[in-house]
Amino acid sequence: MGAQLRVYKRRIRAITATKKITKAMEMISASRIVKAQRKVAASMPYATELTRAVTAVATGSNAKHALTTEVEAPTRAAVLLITSDRGLAGGYSSNAIKQADRLTERLRAEGKEVDAYIVGRKGVAYYGFRERKIADSWTGFTDRPEYADAKRVAGPLIEAIQADTAEGGIDELHIVYTEFVSMMTQNAVDSRMLPLSLDKAAEETSTKGEILPLFDFEPSAEDVLDALLPRYVESRIYNALLQSAASEHAARRRAMKSATDNAGDLIKSLSRLANAARQAEITQEISEIVGGASAMADATAGSDK
């Protein structure tokens, strides 16, 4: 019985230590969510105005550019998947990976070859374990991305969209990330980044009743689009990285809170079992003492006779 009590106490100490770790991780994630939300809000005006500028150039000219012109028969697409560098975030990375798999299947059903670009160690490990080809990958910054990270990711994608498909170029660029809706809701979504859908962009960036200004482009609309292309791709990727980071922290906070609560429930259950074992041990010792005293009394009474 004493050995069983020691086992319970050992497990309680181990779970208590784990509970302290999960509680600390929960608090860290909760503090980082606020910072990530502020960055998302700060990035939105720039991305919105940049999209408005691109839409204005495209609708105000007849320029044909990779940023806005649909390919008649697209044959190759790129999918940028944003996952996490670390685990312990519930289904955050797996949901994004499943969304990317569904998008890839849809694109292949349309007769397009798909190149995978991965952000985050979880996505890289998933594709590597299944021996899937990865065009390029980036790791080490998913929980706190900077604009420089977005530029580094955007570089190969911009080169691919500008190159000819015969030389490894792409006709379409899609992005899969986790949209931050609220502290309790984060949705894995996919969207086509290039070519830009002008109708959708105008709907997202316009204000009801707004009269759009007329523009003159110098030196030409094509040159303006060439200058705006990298800025547009970088801003969209940066916003997706920020939303994914906020979603990752929210998912990790929720997962760590659940782990902390479960650890507390398990400690209570083990404490009850330990108390029961202690009471049984005490009862057994009392019974042994009483039995020994009774035996001694019987032996003493026998010797007196």
Coordinates of C-alpha atoms in Angstrom, one line a residue:
M1 CA 0.0 0.0 0.0
G2 CA 2.9 2.4 0.8
A3 CA 4.3 1.8 -2.7
Q4 CA 1.0 2.7 -4.3
L5 CA 0.9 6.0 -2.4
R6 CA 4.4 6.9 -3.5
V7 CA 3.3 6.3 -7.2
Y8 CA 0.4 8.7 -6.8
K9 CA 2.5 11.4 -5.2
R10 CA 5.1 11.0 -7.9
R11 CA 2.5 11.4 -10.6
I12 CA 1.0 14.4 -8.9
R13 CA 4.4 16.2 -8.7
A14 CA 5.0 15.5 -12.4
I15 CA 1.5 16.7 -13.5
T16 CA 1.9 19.8 -11.3
A17 CA 5.1 20.7 -13.0
T18 CA 3.5 20.2 -16.4
K19 CA 0.6 22.4 -15.3
K20 CA 3.0 25.2 -14.5
I21 CA 4.5 25.0 -17.9
T22 CA 1.2 25.0 -19.8
K23 CA -0.1 27.9 -17.7
A24 CA 3.0 29.9 -18.5
M25 CA 2.6 29.1 -22.2
E26 CA -1.0 30.2 -22.0
M27 CA -0.1 33.5 -20.5
I28 CA 2.7 34.1 -23.0
S29 CA 0.3 33.4 -26.0
A30 CA -2.4 35.6 -24.5
S31 CA 0.1 38.6 -24.2
R32 CA 1.3 38.1 -27.8
I33 CA -2.2 37.9 -29.3
V34 CA -2.8 41.6 -28.5
K35 CA 0.5 42.6 -30.2
A36 CA -0.3 40.5 -33.2
Q37 CA -3.8 42.0 -33.5
R38 CA -2.4 45.5 -33.4
K39 CA 0.0 44.7 -36.2
V40 CA -2.8 43.2 -38.3
A41 CA -4.9 46.4 -37.8
A42 CA -1.8 48.6 -38.7
S43 CA -1.1 46.7 -41.9
M44 CA -4.7 46.9 -43.3
P45 CA -4.7 50.6 -44.4
Y46 CA -1.5 50.2 -46.5
A47 CA -2.8 47.0 -48.1
T48 CA -6.2 48.5 -48.9
E49 CA -4.8 51.6 -50.5
L50 CA -2.2 49.6 -52.5
T51 CA -5.0 47.4 -53.8
R52 CA -7.0 50.5 -54.7
A53 CA -4.0 51.9 -56.6
V54 CA -3.5 48.6 -58.5
T55 CA -7.3 48.5 -59.3
A56 CA -7.2 52.1 -60.5
V57 CA -4.2 51.5 -62.9
A58 CA -5.8 48.3 -64.3
T59 CA -9.3 49.8 -64.8
G60 CA -8.0 53.1 -66.1
S61 CA -5.7 51.6 -68.8
N62 CA -5.5 48.8 -71.3
A63 CA -2.2 47.6 -70.0
K64 CA -1.7 43.8 -70.0
H65 CA 0.2 42.7 -66.9
A66 CA 0.8 39.6 -64.9
L67 CA -0.7 41.4 -61.9
T68 CA -4.1 41.9 -63.4
T69 CA -4.4 39.9 -66.7
E70 CA -6.1 36.5 -66.7
V71 CA -4.2 33.8 -68.7
E72 CA -6.5 32.2 -71.3
A73 CA -5.5 28.6 -70.5
P74 CA -3.5 28.6 -67.2
T75 CA -1.4 25.4 -66.8
R76 CA 0.7 26.1 -63.7
A77 CA -0.2 27.5 -60.3
A78 CA 1.7 28.1 -57.1
V79 CA 0.3 27.6 -53.6
L80 CA 1.8 29.4 -50.7
L81 CA 1.0 27.6 -47.4
I82 CA 1.5 29.3 -44.1
T83 CA 1.9 27.0 -41.0
S84 CA 3.6 27.2 -37.7
D85 CA 7.2 26.6 -36.6
R86 CA 6.1 25.1 -33.3
G87 CA 3.4 22.7 -32.1
L88 CA 1.1 22.8 -29.1
A89 CA -1.4 24.9 -30.9
G90 CA -4.2 22.5 -31.4
G91 CA -5.4 22.0 -35.0
Y92 CA -3.9 25.3 -36.2
S93 CA -1.3 23.9 -38.7
S94 CA -3.3 20.8 -39.6
N95 CA -6.3 22.8 -40.6
A96 CA -4.2 25.0 -42.9
I97 CA -2.5 21.9 -44.4
K98 CA -5.9 20.3 -45.1
Q99 CA -7.1 23.5 -46.7
A100 CA -4.0 23.5 -48.9
D101 CA -4.6 19.9 -49.9
R102 CA -8.2 20.7 -50.9
L103 CA -7.0 23.7 -53.0
T104 CA -4.3 21.6 -54.6
E105 CA -6.8 18.9 -55.6
R106 CA -9.1 21.5 -57.1
L107 CA -6.4 23.1 -59.1
R108 CA -5.2 19.7 -60.4
A109 CA -8.7 18.8 -61.3
E110 CA -8.7 21.9 -63.5
G111 CA -5.6 20.6 -65.3
K112 CA -3.0 22.7 -63.6
E113 CA 0.4 21.7 -62.2
V114 CA 0.9 22.9 -58.7
D115 CA 4.1 24.2 -57.0
A116 CA 4.2 24.2 -53.3
Y117 CA 5.8 27.0 -51.3
I118 CA 5.8 26.4 -47.5
V119 CA 6.2 28.8 -44.5
G120 CA 6.7 27.1 -41.2
R121 CA 8.4 23.9 -40.0
K122 CA 5.1 22.0 -39.5
G123 CA 4.2 22.3 -43.2
V124 CA 7.7 21.5 -44.3
A125 CA 7.8 18.4 -42.1
Y126 CA 4.3 17.3 -43.4
Y127 CA 5.4 17.5 -47.0
G128 CA 8.8 16.0 -46.3
F129 CA 7.4 13.0 -44.5
R130 CA 5.1 12.3 -47.5
E131 CA 7.9 13.0 -49.9
R132 CA 6.1 15.8 -51.7
K133 CA 8.1 18.2 -53.7
I134 CA 8.6 21.7 -52.3
A135 CA 9.5 24.6 -54.6
D136 CA 10.8 26.7 -51.7
S137 CA 10.3 27.0 -47.9
W138 CA 11.0 29.4 -45.1
T139 CA 11.1 28.9 -41.3
G140 CA 11.9 30.6 -38.0
F141 CA 9.6 33.6 -37.9
T142 CA 5.9 32.4 -38.0
D143 CA 5.0 33.5 -34.4
R144 CA 6.5 37.1 -34.9
P145 CA 6.8 37.9 -38.6
E146 CA 8.3 41.1 -39.8
Y147 CA 7.9 42.9 -43.2
A148 CA 11.4 41.8 -44.1
D149 CA 10.2 38.2 -43.8
A150 CA 7.3 38.9 -46.2
K151 CA 9.8 40.4 -48.7
R152 CA 12.0 37.3 -48.5
V153 CA 9.0 35.0 -49.1
A154 CA 7.7 37.2 -51.9
G155 CA 10.9 37.3 -53.9
P156 CA 10.8 33.8 -55.5
L157 CA 7.0 34.1 -56.0
I158 CA 7.4 37.4 -57.9
E159 CA 10.1 35.9 -60.1
A160 CA 7.9 32.9 -60.8
I161 CA 4.9 35.0 -61.8
Q162 CA 7.0 37.1 -64.1
A163 CA 8.8 34.1 -65.8
D164 CA 7.4 32.1 -68.7
T165 CA 5.8 28.8 -67.8
A166 CA 8.2 26.9 -70.0
E167 CA 11.0 28.2 -67.7
G168 CA 9.3 27.2 -64.5
G169 CA 7.0 30.2 -64.3
I170 CA 3.5 30.2 -63.0
D171 CA 0.1 31.6 -64.2
E172 CA -1.6 31.9 -60.9
L173 CA -0.6 32.5 -57.3
H174 CA -2.7 31.2 -54.4
I175 CA -2.2 31.7 -50.7
V176 CA -3.5 29.5 -47.8
Y177 CA -3.4 31.0 -44.3
T178 CA -5.4 31.2 -41.1
E179 CA -7.7 34.2 -40.8
F180 CA -8.1 35.7 -37.4
V181 CA -11.8 36.2 -36.7
S182 CA -11.8 36.4 -32.9
M183 CA -10.1 35.0 -29.9
M184 CA -12.2 31.8 -30.2
T185 CA -12.5 31.6 -34.0
Q186 CA -9.7 31.2 -36.6
N187 CA -10.5 29.9 -40.0
A188 CA -8.1 28.3 -42.5
V189 CA -8.8 30.1 -45.9
D190 CA -7.4 30.2 -49.4
S191 CA -7.5 33.0 -51.9
R192 CA -6.0 33.8 -55.3
M193 CA -3.4 36.5 -55.0
L194 CA -2.5 36.8 -58.7
P195 CA -3.9 37.6 -61.1
L196 CA -5.9 40.1 -59.1
S197 CA -9.6 39.9 -59.5
L198 CA -10.5 43.5 -60.3
D199 CA -14.2 43.2 -59.5
K200 CA -13.5 41.6 -56.1
A201 CA -10.8 44.1 -55.3
A202 CA -13.0 47.1 -56.2
E203 CA -15.8 45.7 -54.0
E204 CA -13.4 45.2 -51.0
T205 CA -11.8 48.6 -51.2
S206 CA -14.5 50.9 -52.3
T207 CA -16.8 52.9 -50.1
K208 CA -20.5 53.0 -50.8
G209 CA -21.3 56.1 -52.9
E210 CA -17.6 56.9 -53.4
I211 CA -16.6 58.5 -56.7
L212 CA -13.2 57.2 -57.9
P213 CA -10.8 59.8 -59.1
L214 CA -9.2 59.8 -62.6
F215 CA -5.5 59.1 -62.9
D216 CA -2.7 59.8 -65.3
F217 CA 0.1 57.3 -65.4
E218 CA 3.8 58.2 -66.0
P219 CA 5.9 57.0 -67.6
S220 CA 3.2 54.4 -68.5
A221 CA 0.6 52.1 -66.9
E222 CA 2.9 49.1 -67.5
D223 CA 5.8 50.7 -65.6
V224 CA 3.5 51.6 -62.7
L225 CA 2.2 48.0 -62.5
D226 CA 5.8 46.7 -62.6
A227 CA 6.5 49.0 -59.6
L228 CA 3.4 48.0 -57.7
L229 CA 3.6 44.3 -58.3
P230 CA 6.3 43.5 -55.6
R231 CA 4.7 45.9 -53.2
Y232 CA 1.2 44.3 -53.6
V233 CA 2.5 40.7 -53.2
E234 CA 4.6 41.7 -50.2
S235 CA 1.7 43.5 -48.5
R236 CA -0.7 40.6 -49.1
I237 CA 1.8 38.1 -47.7
Y238 CA 2.7 40.3 -44.8
N239 CA -1.0 40.6 -43.8
A240 CA -1.5 36.8 -44.2
L241 CA 1.6 36.2 -42.0
L242 CA 0.3 38.6 -39.3
Q243 CA -3.2 37.1 -39.3
S244 CA -1.7 33.6 -39.1
A245 CA 0.6 34.6 -36.2
A246 CA -2.4 36.0 -34.3
S247 CA -4.4 32.8 -35.0
E248 CA -1.4 30.7 -33.9
H249 CA -1.2 32.5 -30.6
A250 CA -5.0 32.3 -30.1
A251 CA -5.0 28.5 -30.9
R252 CA -2.0 27.9 -28.6
R253 CA -3.6 29.9 -25.7
R254 CA -6.8 27.9 -26.1
A255 CA -4.9 24.6 -26.3
M256 CA -2.7 25.4 -23.3
K257 CA -5.8 26.5 -21.3
S258 CA -7.4 23.2 -22.0
A259 CA -4.2 21.3 -21.0
T260 CA -4.0 23.3 -17.8
D261 CA -7.6 22.6 -16.9
N262 CA -7.2 18.9 -17.7
A263 CA -4.0 18.8 -15.5
G264 CA -5.9 20.4 -12.6
D265 CA -8.7 17.8 -13.0
L266 CA -6.2 15.0 -13.1
I267 CA -4.4 16.3 -10.0
K268 CA -7.7 16.4 -8.1
S269 CA -8.5 12.8 -9.2
L270 CA -5.0 11.5 -8.2
S271 CA -5.2 13.4 -4.9
R272 CA -8.5 11.6 -4.1
L273 CA -6.8 8.3 -4.9
A274 CA -3.8 9.2 -2.8
N275 CA -6.0 10.1 0.1
A276 CA -7.9 6.8 -0.2
A277 CA -4.6 4.9 -0.3
R278 CA -3.4 6.8 2.7
Q279 CA -6.6 6.1 4.7
A280 CA -6.4 2.4 3.7
E281 CA -2.7 2.3 4.8
I282 CA -3.6 4.0 8.2
T283 CA -6.6 1.6 8.6
Q284 CA -4.3 -1.4 7.9
E285 CA -1.7 -0.2 10.4
I286 CA -4.4 0.3 13.1
S287 CA -5.7 -3.1 12.4
E288 CA -2.2 -4.6 12.7
I289 CA -1.7 -2.7 16.0
V290 CA -5.0 -3.8 17.4
G291 CA -4.4 -7.4 16.3
G292 CA -0.9 -7.4 17.8
A293 CA -2.2 -5.9 21.1
S294 CA -5.0 -8.5 21.2
A295 CA -2.5 -11.3 20.6
M296 CA -0.2 -10.1 23.3
A297 CA -3.2 -9.8 25.7
D298 CA -4.2 -13.4 25.0
A299 CA -0.7 -14.6 25.4
T300 CA -0.4 -12.8 28.8
A301 CA -3.7 -14.2 30.0
G302 CA -2.6 -17.7 29.1
S303 CA 0.7 -17.4 31.0
D304 CA -1.1 -16.2 34.1
K305 CA -3.1 -19.4 34.2

